[in-house]
Short mmCIF file of C-alpha atoms in Angstrom, two decimals:
data_model
loop_
_atom_site.label_atom_id
_atom_site.label_comp_id
_atom_site.label_asym_id
_atom_site.label_seq_id
_atom_site.Cartn_x
_atom_site.Cartn_y
_atom_site.Cartn_z
CA MET A 1 -21.55 -42.34 -69.89
CA ALA A 2 -19.90 -42.27 -66.45
CA THR A 3 -16.54 -44.05 -66.28
CA GLY A 4 -13.82 -44.84 -63.73
CA PRO A 5 -14.48 -43.73 -60.15
CA VAL A 6 -17.76 -42.07 -61.12
CA ARG A 7 -19.14 -45.24 -62.65
CA GLU A 8 -18.05 -47.25 -59.60
CA GLN A 9 -19.78 -44.69 -57.40
CA LEU A 10 -23.03 -45.00 -59.35
CA GLU A 11 -22.96 -48.80 -59.18
CA THR A 12 -22.35 -48.66 -55.43
CA GLU A 13 -25.29 -46.29 -54.97
CA ASP A 14 -27.61 -48.85 -56.54
CA VAL A 15 -26.92 -51.45 -53.82
CA LEU A 16 -26.41 -49.37 -50.70
CA VAL A 17 -29.30 -48.84 -48.33
CA TYR A 18 -28.74 -45.76 -46.18
CA PRO A 19 -30.05 -45.14 -42.65
CA THR A 20 -33.16 -43.03 -42.26
CA GLY A 21 -35.36 -41.58 -39.53
CA PHE A 22 -34.78 -39.99 -36.15
CA LYS A 23 -31.47 -41.67 -35.40
CA ARG A 24 -29.93 -40.49 -38.65
CA GLY A 25 -31.10 -36.97 -37.84
CA LEU A 26 -29.47 -37.27 -34.43
CA VAL A 27 -26.19 -38.36 -36.03
CA LEU A 28 -26.24 -35.48 -38.52
CA PHE A 29 -26.87 -33.05 -35.67
CA SER A 30 -23.98 -34.60 -33.71
CA ILE A 31 -21.64 -34.21 -36.68
CA LEU A 32 -22.63 -30.55 -36.80
CA LEU A 33 -21.88 -30.21 -33.07
CA CYS A 34 -18.46 -31.77 -33.58
CA VAL A 35 -17.42 -29.40 -36.37
CA VAL A 36 -18.72 -26.54 -34.24
CA PHE A 37 -16.50 -27.30 -31.25
CA VAL A 38 -13.50 -27.93 -33.50
CA GLY A 39 -14.22 -24.65 -35.29
CA LEU A 40 -14.45 -22.83 -31.96
CA ASP A 41 -11.15 -24.28 -30.82
CA MET A 42 -9.33 -23.39 -34.03
CA THR A 43 -9.96 -19.65 -33.72
CA ILE A 44 -10.68 -18.99 -30.06
CA VAL A 45 -7.02 -19.47 -29.16
CA ALA A 46 -5.99 -16.34 -31.07
CA VAL A 47 -8.09 -14.01 -28.91
CA ALA A 48 -6.64 -15.74 -25.83
CA VAL A 49 -2.99 -15.28 -26.89
CA PRO A 50 -2.49 -11.87 -25.23
CA SER A 51 -4.00 -13.19 -21.97
CA LEU A 52 -1.84 -16.30 -22.20
CA SER A 53 1.29 -14.19 -22.70
CA ASN A 54 0.37 -12.15 -19.63
CA GLN A 55 -0.32 -15.29 -17.58
CA PHE A 56 2.78 -17.29 -18.48
CA LYS A 57 5.24 -14.49 -19.47
CA GLN A 58 6.57 -16.67 -22.30
CA LEU A 59 6.49 -14.56 -25.47
CA ASN A 60 8.59 -17.09 -27.39
CA ASP A 61 5.83 -19.69 -26.86
CA ILE A 62 2.99 -17.80 -28.52
CA GLY A 63 3.54 -19.44 -31.88
CA TRP A 64 3.28 -22.87 -30.27
CA TYR A 65 -0.17 -22.20 -28.77
CA SER A 66 -1.60 -22.66 -32.23
CA ALA A 67 1.25 -24.47 -33.99
CA SER A 68 1.33 -27.42 -31.53
CA TYR A 69 -2.36 -28.05 -32.25
CA GLN A 70 -1.95 -27.76 -36.01
CA LEU A 71 1.33 -29.71 -36.00
CA ILE A 72 -0.17 -32.81 -34.38
CA ALA A 73 -3.42 -32.54 -36.32
CA SER A 74 -1.44 -32.38 -39.57
CA SER A 75 0.90 -35.24 -38.64
CA PHE A 76 -1.82 -37.77 -37.82
CA ILE A 77 -4.58 -36.92 -40.29
CA PHE A 78 -3.49 -39.62 -42.75
CA PHE A 79 -3.26 -42.18 -39.97
CA PHE A 80 -6.83 -41.41 -38.97
CA ALA A 81 -7.94 -41.66 -42.60
CA ARG A 82 -6.48 -45.15 -42.67
CA LEU A 83 -8.15 -46.01 -39.36
CA TYR A 84 -11.53 -45.01 -40.81
CA THR A 85 -10.86 -47.21 -43.86
CA VAL A 86 -9.95 -50.29 -41.82
CA PHE A 87 -11.76 -50.12 -38.45
CA PRO A 88 -15.41 -49.37 -37.51
CA MET A 89 -15.84 -45.65 -38.09
CA LYS A 90 -18.14 -45.15 -35.10
CA SER A 91 -15.47 -46.37 -32.65
CA ILE A 92 -12.72 -44.28 -34.24
CA PHE A 93 -14.90 -41.17 -34.20
CA LEU A 94 -15.76 -41.58 -30.51
CA VAL A 95 -12.10 -42.09 -29.61
CA SER A 96 -11.26 -38.92 -31.54
CA ILE A 97 -13.82 -36.92 -29.57
CA PHE A 98 -12.41 -38.31 -26.30
CA LEU A 99 -8.87 -37.21 -27.23
CA PHE A 100 -10.10 -33.75 -28.15
CA GLU A 101 -11.94 -33.46 -24.83
CA LEU A 102 -8.88 -34.66 -22.89
CA GLY A 103 -6.71 -32.00 -24.53
CA SER A 104 -9.32 -29.31 -23.84
CA LEU A 105 -9.45 -30.32 -20.18
CA LEU A 106 -5.66 -30.11 -19.90
CA CYS A 107 -5.67 -26.63 -21.45
CA THR A 108 -8.39 -25.53 -19.04
CA VAL A 109 -6.39 -26.44 -15.93
CA ALA A 110 -2.86 -25.79 -17.31
CA PRO A 111 -0.56 -24.27 -14.64
CA THR A 112 2.30 -23.56 -17.07
CA SER A 113 2.85 -22.66 -20.70
CA ALA A 114 4.37 -26.10 -21.38
CA THR A 115 1.30 -27.87 -19.98
CA PHE A 116 -0.96 -25.69 -22.08
CA ILE A 117 1.02 -26.55 -25.22
CA LEU A 118 0.74 -30.26 -24.36
CA GLY A 119 -3.03 -29.90 -24.02
CA ARG A 120 -3.20 -28.15 -27.38
CA ALA A 121 -1.22 -31.00 -28.95
CA ILE A 122 -3.60 -33.67 -27.56
CA ALA A 123 -6.62 -31.65 -28.68
CA GLY A 124 -5.02 -31.39 -32.13
CA LEU A 125 -4.69 -35.18 -32.24
CA GLY A 126 -8.38 -35.55 -31.50
CA SER A 127 -9.39 -32.87 -33.98
CA SER A 128 -7.50 -34.73 -36.71
CA GLY A 129 -9.85 -37.67 -36.27
CA VAL A 130 -12.94 -35.52 -35.81
CA GLN A 131 -12.43 -33.45 -38.97
CA THR A 132 -11.79 -36.44 -41.22
CA GLY A 133 -14.48 -38.49 -39.49
CA SER A 134 -17.15 -35.81 -39.89
CA ILE A 135 -17.08 -36.17 -43.68
CA VAL A 136 -16.69 -39.96 -43.50
CA LEU A 137 -19.70 -40.36 -41.19
CA LEU A 138 -21.70 -37.93 -43.30
CA THR A 139 -20.91 -39.98 -46.40
CA SER A 140 -22.05 -43.18 -44.67
CA GLN A 141 -25.45 -41.69 -43.80
CA LEU A 142 -26.39 -40.04 -47.11
CA PRO A 143 -26.63 -40.95 -50.80
CA VAL A 144 -24.49 -38.94 -53.23
CA HIS A 145 -27.16 -36.52 -54.40
CA LYS A 146 -27.85 -35.37 -50.81
CA ARG A 147 -24.22 -34.92 -49.75
CA PRO A 148 -23.51 -31.47 -51.26
CA PHE A 149 -26.34 -29.87 -49.29
CA TRP A 150 -25.32 -31.41 -45.98
CA THR A 151 -21.64 -30.83 -46.64
CA GLY A 152 -22.53 -27.19 -47.11
CA ILE A 153 -24.45 -27.17 -43.82
CA VAL A 154 -21.50 -28.73 -41.99
CA GLY A 155 -19.10 -26.28 -43.63
CA ALA A 156 -21.35 -23.36 -42.70
CA GLY A 157 -21.57 -24.64 -39.13
CA SER A 158 -17.79 -24.77 -38.87
CA ASN A 159 -17.45 -21.28 -40.30
CA ILE A 160 -20.15 -19.84 -38.06
CA ALA A 161 -18.30 -21.34 -35.10
CA MET A 162 -15.13 -19.61 -36.27
CA VAL A 163 -17.13 -16.39 -36.66
CA ILE A 164 -18.44 -16.39 -33.11
CA ALA A 165 -15.35 -17.90 -31.45
CA PRO A 166 -13.43 -14.62 -31.05
CA LEU A 167 -16.50 -12.92 -29.59
CA ILE A 168 -17.28 -15.85 -27.30
CA GLY A 169 -13.63 -16.00 -26.30
CA GLY A 170 -13.55 -12.31 -25.50
CA VAL A 171 -16.70 -12.54 -23.39
CA LEU A 172 -15.40 -15.60 -21.53
CA ILE A 173 -12.03 -13.96 -20.87
CA ASP A 174 -13.61 -10.77 -19.57
CA ALA A 175 -16.25 -12.59 -17.49
CA PHE A 176 -14.10 -15.46 -16.19
CA SER A 177 -10.61 -16.05 -17.61
CA TRP A 178 -8.89 -17.46 -20.68
CA ARG A 179 -9.36 -20.96 -19.20
CA ALA A 180 -13.08 -20.83 -19.98
CA CYS A 181 -12.25 -20.61 -23.69
CA PHE A 182 -11.19 -24.26 -23.61
CA GLY A 183 -13.52 -25.55 -20.90
CA ILE A 184 -16.48 -24.69 -23.14
CA ASN A 185 -15.59 -27.66 -25.35
CA LEU A 186 -16.26 -30.21 -22.61
CA PRO A 187 -20.08 -30.18 -22.45
CA ILE A 188 -20.45 -29.88 -26.24
CA GLY A 189 -18.23 -32.91 -26.81
CA ALA A 190 -20.06 -34.95 -24.18
CA ILE A 191 -23.44 -34.30 -25.84
CA ALA A 192 -22.12 -35.16 -29.32
CA SER A 193 -20.53 -38.40 -28.05
CA GLY A 194 -23.78 -39.52 -26.45
CA PHE A 195 -25.81 -38.87 -29.59
CA ILE A 196 -23.31 -40.67 -31.83
CA ALA A 197 -23.12 -43.68 -29.49
CA TYR A 198 -26.92 -43.96 -29.48
CA GLY A 199 -27.89 -43.04 -33.02
CA PHE A 200 -25.15 -44.08 -35.46
CA GLN A 201 -26.06 -46.89 -37.87
CA MET A 202 -23.97 -48.24 -40.73
CA PRO A 203 -25.61 -48.71 -44.15
CA ALA A 204 -26.88 -52.24 -44.89
CA ASN A 205 -23.75 -52.96 -46.92
CA PRO A 206 -20.54 -53.03 -44.82
CA PRO A 207 -17.63 -50.66 -45.50
CA HIS A 208 -14.76 -51.60 -47.79
CA GLU A 209 -12.52 -53.25 -45.15
CA ALA A 210 -15.22 -54.78 -42.91
CA GLY A 211 -14.96 -58.37 -41.76
CA LEU A 212 -11.18 -58.63 -41.69
CA PRO A 213 -9.40 -60.31 -38.74
CA VAL A 214 -8.03 -57.81 -36.22
CA VAL A 215 -4.43 -58.82 -36.96
CA GLU A 216 -4.87 -58.16 -40.67
CA MET A 217 -6.63 -54.86 -39.94
CA CYS A 218 -3.63 -53.71 -37.91
CA GLN A 219 -1.27 -54.79 -40.68
CA ARG A 220 -3.17 -52.54 -43.12
CA LEU A 221 -2.67 -49.42 -41.00
CA ASP A 222 0.80 -48.74 -42.45
CA ILE A 223 2.19 -47.98 -39.01
CA ALA A 224 5.72 -47.94 -40.42
CA GLY A 225 4.72 -45.14 -42.77
CA THR A 226 3.24 -43.13 -39.90
CA LEU A 227 6.40 -43.61 -37.84
CA VAL A 228 8.37 -42.00 -40.67
CA PHE A 229 5.85 -39.30 -41.60
CA VAL A 230 5.20 -37.87 -38.12
CA PRO A 231 8.88 -37.17 -37.27
CA ALA A 232 9.31 -35.52 -40.68
CA ILE A 233 6.55 -32.99 -39.99
CA VAL A 234 7.75 -32.44 -36.41
CA CYS A 235 11.30 -31.72 -37.62
CA LEU A 236 10.01 -29.20 -40.16
CA LEU A 237 7.84 -27.25 -37.72
CA ILE A 238 10.35 -27.25 -34.85
CA GLY A 239 13.09 -26.10 -37.21
CA LEU A 240 10.93 -23.21 -38.41
CA GLN A 241 9.81 -22.30 -34.89
CA TRP A 242 13.33 -22.24 -33.42
CA GLY A 243 15.19 -20.88 -36.44
CA GLY A 244 16.19 -17.23 -36.06
CA LEU A 245 14.83 -16.99 -32.50
CA LYS A 246 16.00 -19.66 -30.11
CA TYR A 247 18.90 -20.61 -32.40
CA GLY A 248 20.42 -18.99 -35.46
CA TRP A 249 19.61 -20.36 -38.91
CA THR A 250 23.19 -21.59 -39.22
CA ASP A 251 23.03 -23.45 -35.89
CA ALA A 252 23.72 -27.18 -36.31
CA ARG A 253 20.44 -28.11 -34.59
CA ILE A 254 18.36 -26.10 -37.05
CA ILE A 255 20.29 -27.42 -40.06
CA VAL A 256 19.83 -31.02 -38.89
CA LEU A 257 16.09 -30.55 -38.38
CA LEU A 258 15.58 -29.01 -41.82
CA VAL A 259 17.72 -31.66 -43.51
CA VAL A 260 16.00 -34.58 -41.74
CA PHE A 261 12.60 -33.41 -43.00
CA PRO A 262 13.15 -33.98 -46.76
CA VAL A 263 15.07 -37.19 -46.05
CA PHE A 264 12.17 -38.66 -44.06
CA ILE A 265 9.61 -37.44 -46.60
CA GLY A 266 11.61 -39.12 -49.35
CA VAL A 267 11.65 -42.40 -47.41
CA PHE A 268 7.92 -42.06 -46.78
CA ALA A 269 7.25 -41.50 -50.50
CA VAL A 270 9.21 -44.63 -51.45
CA MET A 271 7.29 -46.67 -48.84
CA GLN A 272 3.96 -45.45 -50.22
CA CYS A 273 4.89 -46.36 -53.79
CA ARG A 274 5.88 -49.86 -52.74
CA LYS A 275 2.80 -50.56 -50.61
CA LYS A 276 0.40 -49.24 -53.29
CA GLU A 277 -3.19 -49.95 -52.19
CA ASP A 278 -2.10 -50.80 -48.63
CA ALA A 279 -0.29 -47.49 -48.31
CA THR A 280 -1.43 -44.64 -46.09
CA LEU A 281 -1.52 -42.56 -49.29
CA PRO A 282 -2.20 -44.77 -52.31
CA PRO A 283 -0.38 -43.11 -55.24
CA ARG A 284 -3.47 -43.19 -57.51
CA ILE A 285 -5.31 -40.90 -55.04
CA MET A 286 -2.34 -38.72 -54.20
CA THR A 287 -1.69 -37.93 -57.87
CA GLN A 288 -5.32 -37.28 -58.83
CA ARG A 289 -5.48 -33.82 -60.42
CA SER A 290 -8.46 -32.42 -58.52
CA VAL A 291 -7.15 -33.75 -55.20
CA LEU A 292 -3.81 -32.02 -55.77
CA ALA A 293 -5.46 -28.75 -56.83
CA GLY A 294 -7.79 -28.86 -53.83
CA ALA A 295 -4.86 -29.52 -51.50
CA TRP A 296 -2.94 -26.51 -52.86
CA PHE A 297 -5.97 -24.24 -52.58
CA ASN A 298 -6.64 -25.40 -49.01
CA ALA A 299 -3.04 -24.66 -48.06
CA CYS A 300 -3.28 -21.10 -49.37
CA SER A 301 -6.71 -20.27 -47.92
CA ASN A 302 -6.04 -21.77 -44.48
CA GLY A 303 -2.65 -20.07 -44.26
CA ILE A 304 -4.31 -16.73 -45.05
CA LEU A 305 -6.97 -17.20 -42.39
CA ALA A 306 -4.60 -18.43 -39.68
CA VAL A 307 -2.05 -15.63 -40.00
CA THR A 308 -4.61 -12.84 -40.51
CA GLU A 309 -6.81 -13.86 -37.59
CA TYR A 310 -3.82 -14.39 -35.29
CA TYR A 311 -2.15 -11.05 -35.89
CA MET A 312 -5.26 -8.92 -36.23
CA SER A 313 -6.15 -10.06 -32.72
CA ILE A 314 -2.70 -8.92 -31.56
CA TYR A 315 -3.22 -5.66 -33.45
CA PHE A 316 -6.56 -4.92 -31.79
CA GLN A 317 -5.50 -5.79 -28.23
CA GLY A 318 -1.86 -4.75 -28.35
CA VAL A 319 -1.73 -1.80 -30.75
CA ARG A 320 -5.23 -0.39 -30.29
CA GLY A 321 -5.58 -1.37 -26.61
CA PHE A 322 -9.00 -3.01 -26.95
CA SER A 323 -10.39 -5.43 -24.39
CA ALA A 324 -10.53 -9.12 -25.28
CA THR A 325 -14.29 -8.83 -25.86
CA LYS A 326 -13.97 -5.88 -28.22
CA SER A 327 -11.04 -7.53 -29.99
CA GLY A 328 -13.18 -10.62 -30.53
CA ALA A 329 -15.98 -8.47 -31.93
CA MET A 330 -13.55 -6.76 -34.31
CA GLY A 331 -12.54 -10.16 -35.67
CA LEU A 332 -16.13 -11.12 -36.50
CA PRO A 333 -16.23 -9.46 -39.96
CA LEU A 334 -13.50 -11.74 -41.32
CA PHE A 335 -15.45 -14.91 -40.58
CA ALA A 336 -18.88 -13.37 -41.10
CA GLY A 337 -17.94 -12.49 -44.67
CA MET A 338 -16.58 -15.99 -45.11
CA ALA A 339 -19.69 -17.69 -43.70
CA VAL A 340 -21.97 -15.78 -46.08
CA THR A 341 -19.95 -16.62 -49.18
CA VAL A 342 -19.49 -20.28 -48.14
CA LEU A 343 -23.28 -20.61 -48.20
CA THR A 344 -23.47 -18.60 -51.43
CA ALA A 345 -20.92 -20.85 -53.12
CA GLY A 346 -22.75 -23.95 -51.85
CA VAL A 347 -26.07 -22.83 -53.26
CA GLY A 348 -24.41 -21.72 -56.49
CA THR A 349 -22.63 -25.05 -56.88
CA THR A 350 -25.87 -26.95 -56.33
CA TRP A 351 -27.61 -24.84 -58.98
CA MET A 352 -24.80 -24.73 -61.56
CA GLY A 353 -23.25 -28.10 -60.84
CA TYR A 354 -19.73 -26.62 -60.97
CA TYR A 355 -17.51 -25.53 -58.12
CA TYR A 356 -14.36 -24.35 -59.94
CA PRO A 357 -15.77 -20.93 -61.01
CA PHE A 358 -16.05 -19.99 -57.33
CA MET A 359 -12.40 -20.96 -56.83
CA LEU A 360 -11.38 -18.70 -59.69
CA ILE A 361 -13.32 -15.74 -58.31
CA SER A 362 -11.86 -16.41 -54.87
CA SER A 363 -8.31 -16.42 -56.25
CA VAL A 364 -8.92 -13.00 -57.80
CA LEU A 365 -10.49 -11.40 -54.73
CA MET A 366 -8.12 -12.73 -52.05
CA PRO A 367 -4.93 -10.98 -53.24
CA ILE A 368 -6.81 -7.69 -53.62
CA ALA A 369 -8.33 -7.90 -50.14
CA SER A 370 -5.17 -9.02 -48.35
CA GLY A 371 -3.17 -6.37 -50.21
CA LEU A 372 -5.54 -3.65 -49.04
CA LEU A 373 -5.32 -4.92 -45.45
CA ILE A 374 -1.60 -4.11 -45.22
CA THR A 375 -2.41 -0.43 -45.79
CA ILE A 376 -3.96 -0.03 -42.32
CA GLU A 377 -2.21 2.26 -39.87
CA TYR A 378 -2.08 2.72 -36.11
CA ASN A 379 -4.83 5.36 -36.02
CA ASP A 380 -7.02 4.25 -38.95
CA ALA A 381 -10.81 4.37 -38.64
CA LEU A 382 -12.31 1.09 -37.46
CA VAL A 383 -14.86 1.18 -40.29
CA LYS A 384 -12.06 0.83 -42.83
CA ILE A 385 -10.55 -2.16 -41.01
CA ILE A 386 -13.94 -3.87 -40.61
CA LEU A 387 -14.74 -3.49 -44.31
CA LEU A 388 -11.35 -4.85 -45.34
CA LEU A 389 -11.67 -7.88 -43.07
CA THR A 390 -15.18 -8.55 -44.41
CA PHE A 391 -13.87 -8.30 -47.97
CA LEU A 392 -11.05 -10.74 -47.26
CA GLY A 393 -13.36 -13.22 -45.53
CA ALA A 394 -15.81 -13.08 -48.43
CA GLY A 395 -13.03 -13.72 -50.93
CA VAL A 396 -11.72 -16.74 -49.01
CA GLY A 397 -15.20 -18.18 -48.41
CA LEU A 398 -16.14 -18.38 -52.08
CA GLY A 399 -13.61 -21.14 -52.72
CA LEU A 400 -13.28 -22.71 -49.28
CA GLN A 401 -15.64 -25.69 -49.79
CA ALA A 402 -14.56 -26.43 -53.38
CA PRO A 403 -11.83 -28.96 -52.42
CA VAL A 404 -14.36 -31.03 -50.42
CA PHE A 405 -16.88 -30.97 -53.27
CA ALA A 406 -14.11 -32.02 -55.65
CA VAL A 407 -13.15 -35.03 -53.50
CA GLN A 408 -16.79 -36.13 -53.22
CA THR A 409 -17.22 -35.76 -56.97
CA VAL A 410 -14.11 -37.42 -58.41
CA LEU A 411 -13.48 -40.22 -55.87
CA PRO A 412 -15.53 -43.32 -54.95
CA ASP A 413 -16.82 -43.63 -51.37
CA LYS A 414 -14.03 -45.94 -50.23
CA ASP A 415 -11.43 -43.30 -51.10
CA ILE A 416 -13.19 -40.23 -49.71
CA ALA A 417 -11.54 -40.51 -46.27
CA THR A 418 -8.10 -40.42 -47.88
CA GLY A 419 -9.05 -37.61 -50.27
CA VAL A 420 -10.47 -35.52 -47.44
CA ALA A 421 -7.33 -36.22 -45.41
CA ILE A 422 -5.04 -35.02 -48.21
CA THR A 423 -6.86 -31.72 -48.70
CA GLY A 424 -7.34 -31.29 -44.97
CA PHE A 425 -3.69 -32.06 -44.24
CA THR A 426 -2.39 -29.30 -46.46
CA GLY A 427 -4.73 -26.82 -44.79
CA LEU A 428 -3.66 -27.85 -41.31
CA LEU A 429 0.02 -27.96 -42.23
CA ALA A 430 -0.18 -24.55 -43.86
CA SER A 431 -1.81 -23.10 -40.75
CA ALA A 432 0.91 -24.56 -38.52
CA LEU A 433 3.68 -23.70 -40.94
CA PHE A 434 2.70 -20.10 -41.57
CA VAL A 435 1.77 -19.33 -37.97
CA SER A 436 5.26 -20.52 -37.03
CA VAL A 437 6.88 -18.56 -39.86
CA SER A 438 4.82 -15.48 -39.01
CA ALA A 439 5.82 -15.75 -35.33
CA VAL A 440 9.49 -15.74 -36.34
CA LEU A 441 8.92 -12.76 -38.62
CA PHE A 442 6.80 -10.85 -36.10
CA GLN A 443 9.13 -11.29 -33.15
CA SER A 444 12.19 -10.28 -35.15
CA ARG A 445 10.45 -7.27 -36.71
CA LEU A 446 8.94 -6.21 -33.36
CA ALA A 447 12.35 -5.64 -31.79
CA ILE A 448 13.67 -3.87 -34.89
CA GLU A 449 10.64 -1.61 -35.45
CA VAL A 450 10.29 -0.60 -31.80
CA GLU A 451 13.97 0.33 -31.73
CA ARG A 452 13.60 2.27 -35.01
CA HIS A 453 10.52 4.23 -33.89
CA SER A 454 11.60 4.66 -30.25
CA PRO A 455 15.41 4.50 -29.95
CA GLY A 456 16.64 3.44 -26.54
CA THR A 457 13.53 1.43 -25.61
CA ASP A 458 14.33 -1.89 -23.97
CA ARG A 459 13.89 -4.61 -26.59
CA ASN A 460 12.88 -7.12 -23.91
CA ILE A 461 9.94 -5.05 -22.69
CA PHE A 462 7.43 -7.33 -24.44
CA ASP A 463 8.91 -10.41 -22.77
CA HIS A 464 8.48 -8.82 -19.34
CA GLY A 465 5.08 -7.22 -19.85
CA GLY A 466 3.34 -9.43 -22.40
CA LEU A 467 1.75 -8.15 -25.58
CA VAL A 468 -1.07 -6.27 -23.80
CA ASP A 469 0.23 -5.18 -20.39
CA VAL A 470 3.29 -3.60 -21.99
CA ARG A 471 1.31 -0.32 -22.14
CA GLU A 472 1.55 -0.06 -18.36
CA GLN A 473 5.36 -0.26 -18.47
CA ILE A 474 5.91 2.41 -21.14
CA GLY A 475 5.86 6.06 -20.18
CA SER A 476 3.42 8.36 -21.97
CA ALA A 477 6.30 10.12 -23.71
CA ARG A 478 7.33 6.93 -25.53
CA LEU A 479 3.96 5.19 -25.88
CA GLY A 480 2.97 6.59 -29.29
CA ALA A 481 6.34 5.82 -30.87
CA VAL A 482 6.46 2.29 -29.43
CA LEU A 483 2.94 1.54 -30.63
CA SER A 484 3.86 2.79 -34.11
CA GLY A 485 6.68 0.28 -34.18
CA TYR A 486 4.34 -2.40 -32.81
CA ASP A 487 1.86 -1.61 -35.60
CA GLU A 488 4.56 -1.77 -38.27
CA ALA A 489 5.66 -5.22 -37.07
CA VAL A 490 2.09 -6.53 -37.38
CA ILE A 491 1.65 -5.05 -40.86
CA GLN A 492 4.90 -6.56 -42.12
CA THR A 493 3.76 -9.95 -40.85
CA LEU A 494 0.55 -9.61 -42.90
CA TYR A 495 2.58 -9.69 -46.13
CA ILE A 496 2.49 -13.49 -45.75
CA PRO A 497 -1.26 -13.71 -46.54
CA VAL A 498 -0.73 -11.49 -49.60
CA ALA A 499 1.77 -13.97 -51.03
CA LEU A 500 -0.45 -16.98 -50.26
CA ALA A 501 -3.49 -15.35 -51.86
CA SER A 502 -1.54 -14.72 -55.05
CA LEU A 503 -0.38 -18.34 -55.23
CA SER A 504 -3.94 -19.72 -54.93
CA ILE A 505 -4.62 -18.96 -58.62
CA LEU A 506 -2.46 -21.97 -59.56
CA ALA A 507 -4.94 -24.31 -57.85
CA SER A 508 -7.99 -22.68 -59.39
CA VAL A 509 -6.59 -23.00 -62.91
CA ALA A 510 -5.54 -26.65 -62.33
CA MET A 511 -8.89 -27.86 -60.91
CA GLU A 512 -10.80 -30.24 -63.20
CA ARG A 513 -14.00 -28.91 -64.75
CA ARG A 514 -16.28 -31.58 -63.27
CA SER A 515 -19.92 -31.28 -62.25
CA VAL A 516 -21.40 -32.54 -58.97
CA LYS A 517 -24.55 -33.42 -60.94
CA THR A 518 -22.64 -36.06 -62.89
CA THR A 519 -22.74 -38.40 -59.90
CA GLN A 520 -26.45 -37.97 -59.24
#
């Protein structure tokens, strides 16, 4: 007999009447569009990084082109989860799309690196609401037994977008400029907004917090908790981004930032324990075993993808000298392998009822694949690199949707927004964290390895020429040696995914052995 959250879920299913017909189909299509443009934006920036470094001549900013997006998205994901719990989800979702579009517009017209980073931050704020809201809106439109299939479709759509983003980005850069990579979001977002505004219908039964006075709704947002949580995450990421580059690790500013982070997180934890059910993160959800395991696995898998995709793009354009289009095409195997195995795992989970076996297989394959990837050399055959990227993507994809299935299985509907936010937050934070850490590692190793392979070469040459145009400033006599050092710096940065892949096994072992068929 079902008990606890599962029993509550079954009882709720008996009284809810879900939308049907053309309008529901329009909403489901719009949700798919939204995850597509967020997926595009998450990976298209990497192929644009070399062009951005050439445009703005700010090598120290390259980590922030992705990290600013992930930083803000990570910081506000819990706040958006609370908004979806308290306020009408349709309104919150439309506001989220608007913020994402505003950030994309700012990136498109950015005259400076700082303006571009600001645009990425605003887009990240919007994406935080879109990613959480996609699952929340999906849940509101479908009964439990239909959610795994559509969750798989949405997940596949996001992954396909990430697959084609580098290629689309390369084509847009070669045909127009890097600005088109972000302008492409504008028409997609406008279409999705129109469809949601027209077609979205709530189930006959109102959501958990419906009918409350506006004043009480605002009181339940836990704004005080957000005001403590956001600065904590900002201090952490800024400290990691500046440490060892702009300032030494023993600099007072870096020490203060890294000390403030745990202090603020401690205060936030105490606030959450005291507020209980009115907290941004109710302790009963935060400490749920499957939620914690899913969050850990998401952190590892997203960190692997972010760092690998970022620095393989630099490898192809900087070390191998490929055009942006060809570099984008070379990145396709990573996400193509992932897209195939995401669908495979979805079908397998539907048939078996269990998602944790796919996590276990993923945790075995990822360390092997990422370990093999660090064996590539400056003049290796492209076939070898393509096969290794495909292998890594396939390994990651097998377990990528498991945390979402776990949240939908072990939590009642009213808690799904928070559960999705917890697992999504760790993925976003890991992407921001490890892109920042990898940028520190890469930039420090780049200077050292270039000097080691080509003594006497100006260490600031990459600041002056960017990561791609530097070839034009190096004489033919030094080019091979400099590129060997460049290659070695990239490879040493890719040790980070190896470590993350190895740590993912902890999550796979900890995940509860629950079946999605239990809630049908």
